[in-house]
XYZ file of C-alpha atoms in Angstrom:
507
model
C 4.676 -8.081 21.566
C 3.077 -8.233 18.129
C 1.606 -11.392 16.790
C 0.772 -10.596 13.230
C 2.367 -9.064 10.153
C 2.574 -5.508 10.676
C 0.709 -5.997 13.605
C 2.399 -4.176 13.751
C 1.810 -1.603 14.912
C 0.865 -3.063 13.357
C -0.840 -5.579 12.024
C -6.231 1.587 17.697
C -6.680 3.841 20.704
C -9.483 4.886 22.898
C -9.193 4.806 26.651
C -7.100 5.895 29.617
C -5.635 4.801 32.899
C -7.803 5.727 35.832
C -4.878 7.419 37.513
C -4.293 9.652 34.513
C -7.547 11.462 35.077
C -6.196 12.734 38.398
C -2.729 13.564 37.158
C -3.576 15.580 34.041
C -5.839 18.587 33.659
C -8.951 17.919 31.631
C -8.133 20.072 28.685
C -9.989 20.180 25.433
C -10.154 17.041 23.313
C -9.015 16.186 19.881
C -10.972 14.150 17.423
C -10.517 13.390 13.775
C -12.577 15.092 11.192
C -14.908 12.915 9.229
C -13.306 12.114 5.908
C -15.904 11.040 3.365
C -14.615 10.253 -0.103
C -18.053 10.905 -1.473
C -17.442 14.559 -0.577
C -13.853 14.668 -1.834
C -12.768 15.216 -5.401
C -10.347 12.302 -5.378
C -10.405 9.727 -2.603
C -7.826 7.667 -4.402
C -5.388 10.525 -4.033
C -6.512 12.379 -0.939
C -5.057 11.863 2.489
C -7.579 10.695 5.091
C -8.500 13.435 7.470
C -6.058 14.007 10.277
C -7.156 14.739 13.799
C -8.093 18.316 14.386
C -6.241 20.252 16.999
C -9.168 22.566 17.597
C -10.446 22.438 21.147
C -13.727 20.733 21.608
C -14.345 19.940 17.976
C -16.898 17.133 17.823
C -16.548 14.283 15.392
C -20.287 13.922 14.985
C -21.843 13.986 11.569
C -23.977 11.897 9.260
C -21.164 9.356 8.927
C -20.293 9.103 12.617
C -23.347 7.938 14.549
C -22.999 7.712 18.266
C -19.407 8.863 18.518
C -18.019 11.063 21.237
C -15.056 13.404 21.221
C -11.932 12.846 23.230
C -11.812 14.525 26.579
C -8.227 15.594 26.982
C -5.643 17.147 24.760
C -1.984 16.438 24.194
C 0.510 16.690 26.976
C 2.562 19.864 26.838
C 5.633 17.637 26.610
C 4.648 16.259 23.201
C 7.394 17.149 20.709
C 6.481 18.832 17.464
C 9.381 17.534 15.430
C 8.626 15.716 12.180
C 11.911 13.810 11.850
C 12.002 10.090 11.130
C 12.343 9.230 14.846
C 10.472 12.183 16.370
C 7.967 10.101 18.364
C 10.839 8.470 20.292
C 11.274 11.780 22.140
C 8.127 10.875 24.101
C 9.307 8.984 27.206
C 6.318 6.650 27.492
C 6.505 5.690 23.833
C 10.282 5.174 24.113
C 9.728 2.659 26.935
C 7.034 0.944 24.868
C 9.292 0.869 21.798
C 12.278 -0.629 23.634
C 10.105 -3.328 25.197
C 8.838 -4.220 21.741
C 12.376 -4.560 20.362
C 13.039 -7.428 22.764
C 9.589 -9.026 22.659
C 9.237 -8.866 18.878
C 12.582 -10.619 18.470
C 11.294 -13.437 20.665
C 8.010 -13.520 18.750
C 9.826 -14.047 15.450
C 12.025 -16.724 16.993
C 8.942 -18.613 18.135
C 7.205 -18.168 14.794
C 10.100 -19.714 12.869
C 10.571 -22.492 15.443
C 6.831 -23.227 15.539
C 6.523 -23.587 11.760
C 9.643 -25.744 11.532
C 8.580 -27.937 14.456
C 5.190 -28.632 12.860
C 6.827 -29.406 9.510
C 9.285 -31.740 11.272
C 6.533 -33.545 13.195
C 4.153 -33.966 10.249
C 6.047 -33.386 6.988
C 2.994 -31.461 5.727
C 2.627 -27.883 4.475
C -1.090 -28.196 5.171
C -0.279 -28.793 8.861
C 1.751 -25.567 8.902
C -1.271 -23.854 7.370
C -3.531 -25.299 10.079
C -1.186 -23.953 12.772
C -1.323 -20.485 11.218
C -5.106 -20.757 10.895
C -5.551 -21.711 14.563
C -3.437 -18.745 15.674
C -5.632 -16.316 13.766
C -9.001 -18.092 14.167
C -9.835 -16.312 17.468
C -9.396 -12.962 15.720
C -11.907 -14.041 13.080
C -14.419 -15.315 15.646
C -14.054 -12.778 18.454
C -12.128 -9.828 16.994
C -15.047 -7.398 16.992
C -15.912 -8.212 20.593
C -12.273 -7.587 21.497
C -12.612 -4.101 20.002
C -15.712 -3.384 22.097
C -13.801 -4.434 25.240
C -10.799 -2.292 24.313
C -12.992 0.810 23.932
C -14.250 0.220 27.488
C -11.032 -0.793 29.282
C -7.916 1.137 30.341
C -5.177 0.172 27.895
C -2.110 -0.198 30.095
C -3.571 -2.728 32.602
C -5.157 -4.594 29.700
C -1.783 -4.938 27.967
C -0.140 -6.160 31.162
C -2.654 -9.030 31.280
C -2.377 -10.000 27.602
C 1.429 -9.836 27.536
C 1.652 -12.038 30.629
C -0.710 -14.579 29.080
C 1.401 -14.833 25.921
C 4.581 -15.207 27.993
C 3.095 -18.156 29.883
C 2.060 -19.807 26.612
C 5.605 -19.588 25.249
C 7.071 -21.022 28.453
C 4.602 -23.932 28.430
C 5.504 -24.826 24.847
C 9.212 -24.602 25.745
C 8.739 -27.044 28.624
C 6.912 -29.577 26.432
C 9.517 -29.368 23.659
C 12.611 -29.478 25.864
C 11.202 -32.421 27.840
C 10.631 -34.383 24.622
C 6.879 -34.739 25.103
C 5.697 -32.259 22.474
C 3.087 -33.411 19.972
C 1.561 -31.510 17.091
C -1.706 -30.949 18.973
C 0.285 -29.162 21.688
C 1.524 -26.694 19.075
C -2.014 -26.279 17.744
C -3.292 -25.538 21.254
C -0.497 -23.045 21.965
C -1.165 -21.243 18.668
C -4.878 -20.995 19.508
C -4.086 -19.668 23.022
C -1.830 -16.945 21.614
C -4.613 -16.074 19.175
C -7.085 -15.630 22.049
C -4.764 -13.166 23.784
C -4.231 -11.352 20.485
C -7.972 -10.634 20.181
C -7.593 -8.013 22.919
C -3.843 -7.327 22.726
C -3.730 -6.087 19.127
C -6.442 -3.381 19.237
C -5.355 -2.363 22.762
C -1.707 -2.038 21.719
C -2.519 -0.090 18.566
C -4.936 2.250 20.325
C -2.445 2.800 23.150
C 0.038 4.282 20.662
C -2.109 7.390 20.163
C -2.488 7.765 23.928
C 1.289 7.811 24.287
C 2.186 10.185 21.428
C -0.985 12.111 20.542
C -2.449 12.757 17.071
C 0.476 14.877 15.851
C 2.923 11.964 16.117
C 0.567 9.113 15.213
C 1.770 8.587 11.626
C 5.401 8.538 12.750
C 4.751 6.203 15.703
C 2.747 3.699 13.622
C 5.549 3.580 11.049
C 8.210 3.151 13.750
C 6.163 0.331 15.297
C 6.314 -1.443 11.959
C 10.035 -0.714 11.652
C 10.468 -2.152 15.148
C 8.577 -5.314 14.255
C 10.492 -5.769 11.014
C 13.917 -5.060 12.521
C 13.160 -7.792 15.068
C 12.272 -9.937 12.087
C 15.856 -9.513 10.889
C 17.319 -10.818 14.141
C 14.676 -13.326 15.252
C 14.770 -15.724 12.275
C 18.587 -15.699 12.205
C 18.802 -16.550 15.908
C 16.018 -19.125 15.525
C 17.883 -20.811 12.675
C 21.026 -21.094 14.805
C 19.088 -22.442 17.785
C 17.110 -24.973 15.729
C 20.192 -26.406 14.056
C 22.370 -26.113 17.183
C 20.322 -26.983 20.298
C 16.715 -27.490 19.150
C 13.433 -25.596 18.816
C 12.603 -25.665 22.522
C 15.191 -22.993 23.357
C 13.568 -20.587 20.877
C 10.244 -21.030 22.699
C 11.941 -20.480 26.065
C 13.636 -17.245 24.992
C 10.356 -15.966 23.552
C 8.575 -16.556 26.857
C 11.294 -14.691 28.755
C 11.333 -11.816 26.226
C 7.927 -10.613 27.452
C 9.604 -9.370 30.635
C 10.828 -6.311 28.662
C 7.417 -4.918 27.557
C 5.860 -5.713 30.941
C 8.573 -3.720 32.734
C 8.213 -0.899 30.199
C 4.465 -0.663 30.838
C 5.031 -0.571 34.601
C 7.591 2.265 34.311
C 5.333 4.579 32.268
C 4.066 7.886 33.702
C 0.281 7.897 33.642
C 0.092 11.700 33.885
C 1.858 12.043 30.509
C -0.658 9.920 28.588
C -3.126 11.610 26.255
C -6.371 10.901 28.051
C -9.228 9.718 25.831
C -12.783 9.211 27.036
C -13.631 5.557 27.506
C -16.857 4.259 26.023
C -19.338 3.334 28.784
C -20.933 -0.091 28.772
C -24.071 -0.124 26.647
C -26.142 -2.079 24.176
C -25.572 -2.069 20.446
C -21.928 -0.920 20.528
C -20.794 -3.649 18.151
C -23.504 -2.746 15.632
C -22.671 0.920 16.092
C -19.051 0.275 15.122
C -20.056 -1.698 12.025
C -22.486 1.040 10.934
C -19.761 3.624 11.436
C -17.359 1.791 9.110
C -20.065 0.897 6.565
C -20.939 4.587 6.153
C -17.331 5.594 5.471
C -15.907 4.563 2.059
C -12.492 5.859 3.139
C -12.530 3.203 5.883
C -14.384 0.277 4.356
C -12.398 -0.069 1.116
C -8.880 -0.106 2.658
C -10.175 -2.693 5.142
C -11.590 -4.832 2.317
C -8.279 -4.609 0.445
C -6.143 -5.713 3.405
C -8.658 -8.510 3.955
C -7.957 -9.974 0.524
C -4.207 -9.498 0.817
C -4.081 -10.876 4.373
C -6.138 -13.927 3.415
C -4.403 -14.863 0.164
C -1.151 -12.885 -0.114
C 0.460 -13.124 3.338
C 0.713 -16.902 3.777
C 4.513 -16.830 3.918
C 4.888 -19.488 6.653
C 3.298 -21.977 4.241
C 5.141 -20.923 1.100
C 8.612 -20.181 2.416
C 8.884 -23.381 4.456
C 7.769 -25.357 1.380
C 10.247 -23.561 -0.900
C 13.089 -24.186 1.566
C 12.214 -27.861 2.121
C 10.670 -29.101 -1.133
C 11.710 -26.779 -3.981
C 15.310 -25.945 -3.082
C 15.973 -28.743 -0.516
C 17.989 -26.301 1.611
C 16.583 -26.858 5.116
C 15.903 -24.532 8.037
C 18.804 -22.229 7.161
C 17.201 -21.241 3.847
C 13.816 -20.724 5.535
C 15.501 -18.388 8.027
C 17.303 -16.581 5.172
C 14.055 -15.982 3.267
C 12.398 -14.492 6.341
C 15.435 -12.357 7.139
C 15.633 -10.859 3.642
C 11.903 -10.171 3.623
C 12.318 -8.461 6.986
C 15.125 -6.329 5.538
C 12.770 -5.125 2.813
C 9.973 -4.578 5.329
C 12.271 -2.511 7.541
C 13.196 -0.332 4.571
C 9.495 0.068 3.743
C 8.703 1.051 7.338
C 11.438 3.689 7.465
C 10.261 5.125 4.151
C 6.736 5.277 5.576
C 8.049 7.085 8.674
C 9.504 9.791 6.410
C 6.196 10.324 4.630
C 3.902 12.820 6.307
C 0.704 11.414 4.803
C -0.985 8.071 4.124
C -2.447 8.396 0.639
C -4.870 5.821 -0.694
C -3.229 5.927 -4.119
C 0.032 4.782 -2.462
C -1.918 1.928 -0.860
C -3.355 0.776 -4.201
C -0.023 1.042 -6.052
C 1.828 -0.867 -3.327
C -0.830 -3.613 -3.288
C -0.600 -4.089 -7.073
C 3.211 -4.196 -6.867
C 3.053 -6.683 -3.982
C 0.894 -9.112 -5.971
C 2.997 -8.742 -9.120
C 6.230 -9.412 -7.229
C 4.778 -12.582 -5.709
C 3.913 -13.859 -9.184
C 7.448 -13.095 -10.405
C 9.018 -14.775 -7.334
C 6.894 -17.891 -7.902
C 8.720 -18.477 -11.202
C 12.266 -17.816 -9.870
C 14.510 -20.669 -11.071
C 17.204 -20.446 -8.366
C 17.343 -20.139 -4.596
C 19.357 -16.911 -4.647
C 17.071 -15.134 -7.124
C 14.049 -16.201 -5.074
C 15.757 -14.988 -1.887
C 16.634 -11.590 -3.394
C 13.009 -11.060 -4.477
C 11.992 -11.286 -0.810
C 13.405 -7.761 -0.307
C 11.058 -5.862 -2.677
C 8.172 -8.092 -1.593
C 8.880 -7.006 1.978
C 8.946 -3.327 0.989
C 5.640 -3.539 -0.888
C 3.881 -5.644 1.757
C 4.926 -3.357 4.608
C 3.865 -0.274 2.628
C 0.403 -1.804 2.189
C 0.122 -2.591 5.891
C 1.383 0.750 7.269
C -0.513 2.897 4.763
C -3.802 1.105 5.365
C -3.304 1.061 9.153
C -2.412 4.750 9.368
C -5.122 5.980 6.994
C -7.802 4.061 8.910
C -6.580 5.233 12.339
C -6.276 8.876 11.334
C -9.750 8.952 9.774
C -11.459 7.348 12.805
C -12.985 9.096 15.822
C -10.965 8.271 18.992
C -14.053 6.869 20.761
C -14.503 4.355 17.904
C -10.876 3.373 17.292
C -10.907 0.214 19.372
C -13.809 -1.201 17.376
C -12.560 0.039 13.997
C -9.018 -1.276 14.521
C -10.399 -4.571 15.846
C -12.330 -4.880 12.577
C -9.166 -3.965 10.648
C -7.107 -6.628 12.447
C -9.935 -9.171 12.287
C -10.096 -8.804 8.516
C -6.322 -8.660 8.023
C -5.320 -11.458 10.395
C -8.624 -13.303 10.682
C -8.572 -14.216 7.005
C -5.693 -16.619 7.666
C -7.960 -19.375 9.073
C -9.668 -19.363 5.681
C -6.704 -18.699 3.426
C -3.866 -20.636 5.093
C -5.420 -24.147 4.906
C -6.569 -23.493 1.337
C -3.156 -22.226 0.289
C -1.513 -25.109 2.175
C -3.673 -27.612 0.303
C -2.888 -26.002 -3.083
C 0.823 -25.980 -2.180
C 0.769 -29.682 -1.220
C -1.298 -30.701 -4.259
C 0.239 -28.560 -7.006
C 3.549 -27.365 -5.586
C 4.815 -24.170 -3.916
C 5.109 -22.268 -7.198
C 1.404 -22.588 -8.006
C 0.386 -21.697 -4.447
C 2.608 -18.601 -4.355
C 1.485 -17.395 -7.796
C -2.187 -17.839 -6.852
C -1.759 -15.614 -3.786
C -0.119 -12.917 -5.900
C -2.810 -13.008 -8.583
C -5.619 -12.633 -6.032
C -3.813 -9.678 -4.404
C -3.350 -7.957 -7.776
C -6.968 -8.481 -8.765
C -8.270 -7.131 -5.439
C -6.025 -4.039 -5.574
C -6.981 -3.241 -9.167
C -10.704 -3.648 -8.517
C -10.714 -1.528 -5.341
C -8.564 1.120 -7.032
C -11.188 1.434 -9.767
C -13.965 1.639 -7.159
C -12.202 4.445 -5.290
C -11.518 6.258 -8.551
C -15.213 6.078 -9.460
C -16.220 7.390 -6.027
C -13.831 10.304 -6.540
C -15.196 11.180 -9.973
C -12.173 9.865 -11.876
C -11.779 7.753 -14.970
C -8.926 5.686 -16.435
C -6.986 7.391 -19.217
C -4.892 5.238 -21.558
C -2.291 6.930 -23.750
C 1.320 7.168 -24.821
C 4.076 9.243 -23.268
C 7.509 9.441 -24.893
C 6.858 6.270 -26.841
C 5.648 4.228 -23.872
C 2.104 3.341 -22.748
C 0.803 5.308 -19.761
C -2.206 4.683 -17.510
C -3.570 7.593 -15.461
C -6.628 8.556 -13.444
C -8.067 11.866 -14.643
C -11.208 13.787 -13.594
C -14.413 12.919 -15.418
C -15.990 15.633 -17.536
C -19.447 16.835 -16.547
C -20.992 15.006 -19.530
C -19.352 11.738 -18.511
C -20.598 12.150 -14.930
C -24.148 12.727 -16.154
C -23.993 9.633 -18.377
C -22.590 7.569 -15.498
C -25.663 8.321 -13.393
C -28.112 7.234 -16.122
């Protein structure tokens, strides 16, 4: 069901089924308060504003031009529990979640089989990078327009169309591979077709989460979506490795195509009257520009999006690096590639469950996790043995998933419901759409200078971006860096500026 890292999840809500308007009373709406770091004492440490439960509270303000409040409140059946799995008590979300378990497993099977098939056909890491780039190129080119469409369309019918399209693509690739007629351009075309469906599927799927669970369960549901995606990542690569070595890559493509039956059935079984109805944006001119202006005027939105853009472009090129490490550095074959992905998924699952336990999505957690993610990639690049490299995939998975979930949740919770489709489309466009730029470049560096140099370069760029954006957010929040010693060890902290320092900073 997901097609990108963390897409999870993950990897934006805004509309409703037409039938829901007749099944549910039009009670008062909920809309997030505008969270402007320029008005907060510490945006690097504050939690983005959570949706207000006050009836009829508008989200309008100087930072939210042209937005409109939601038109219906939470269903009375929404649970108030804050346990790790509380959002699963919502029937519609439970159906959605179970469908994803099956579909995400198939997605990871196809991803592993696709990368290995391209490497087998061409012998080139750059070709694997091109495949990844083609899958995410549509998001870069059309992602914002996909967000505009999602804000206008009912989510459930939209997801039925996109999920069916991706199922047909997987089945077509299975037929070509099993019949022995597959060529590398077929894989390129299939990757591009999946990317086209993702342009609408990702923002629609993310925005639909809030319609199923409501604002009170959004943080928990986003984290569980990521846990779902990463738990499938544990099973999918292992099954793919067995299929590739046992019967061939074509069977992995076939099972992925069939796996989409589960989410499609789940969507059909949902009760429209239990969805949290959100006002759809009517067709009009300038809606794309309106969404960009909305994000540009909100530092608490723009800087997390910029950060995940750098990390998604340069730090998340694992199909290129891990296949090269398995084949060229350690000469261990498809089994090692599957092992690397499985261990990274184990770490990502742990990171997702930890995120589900947290009640907030703090920007300081985002910055710290991004710095740790880059540093761990640099350390892994120098690992001398296969087993040490494999073990480092676990903490890399934890840090990478924490970056993705924290950024995703903070952006969703700080965004007006009527704008979420466009904002989350921008988020996914930046996060996933950077791959068409980064993957070929990283693939070329990996081919020319070796996997270790390519992996280390991605980590260094991620560290530099996280450090720079952390300093920007600290400055916006009136903080400064304090260097000192604590119990004989160096310590770096952000502390409030004094009034004199603030006056000098404005000169």
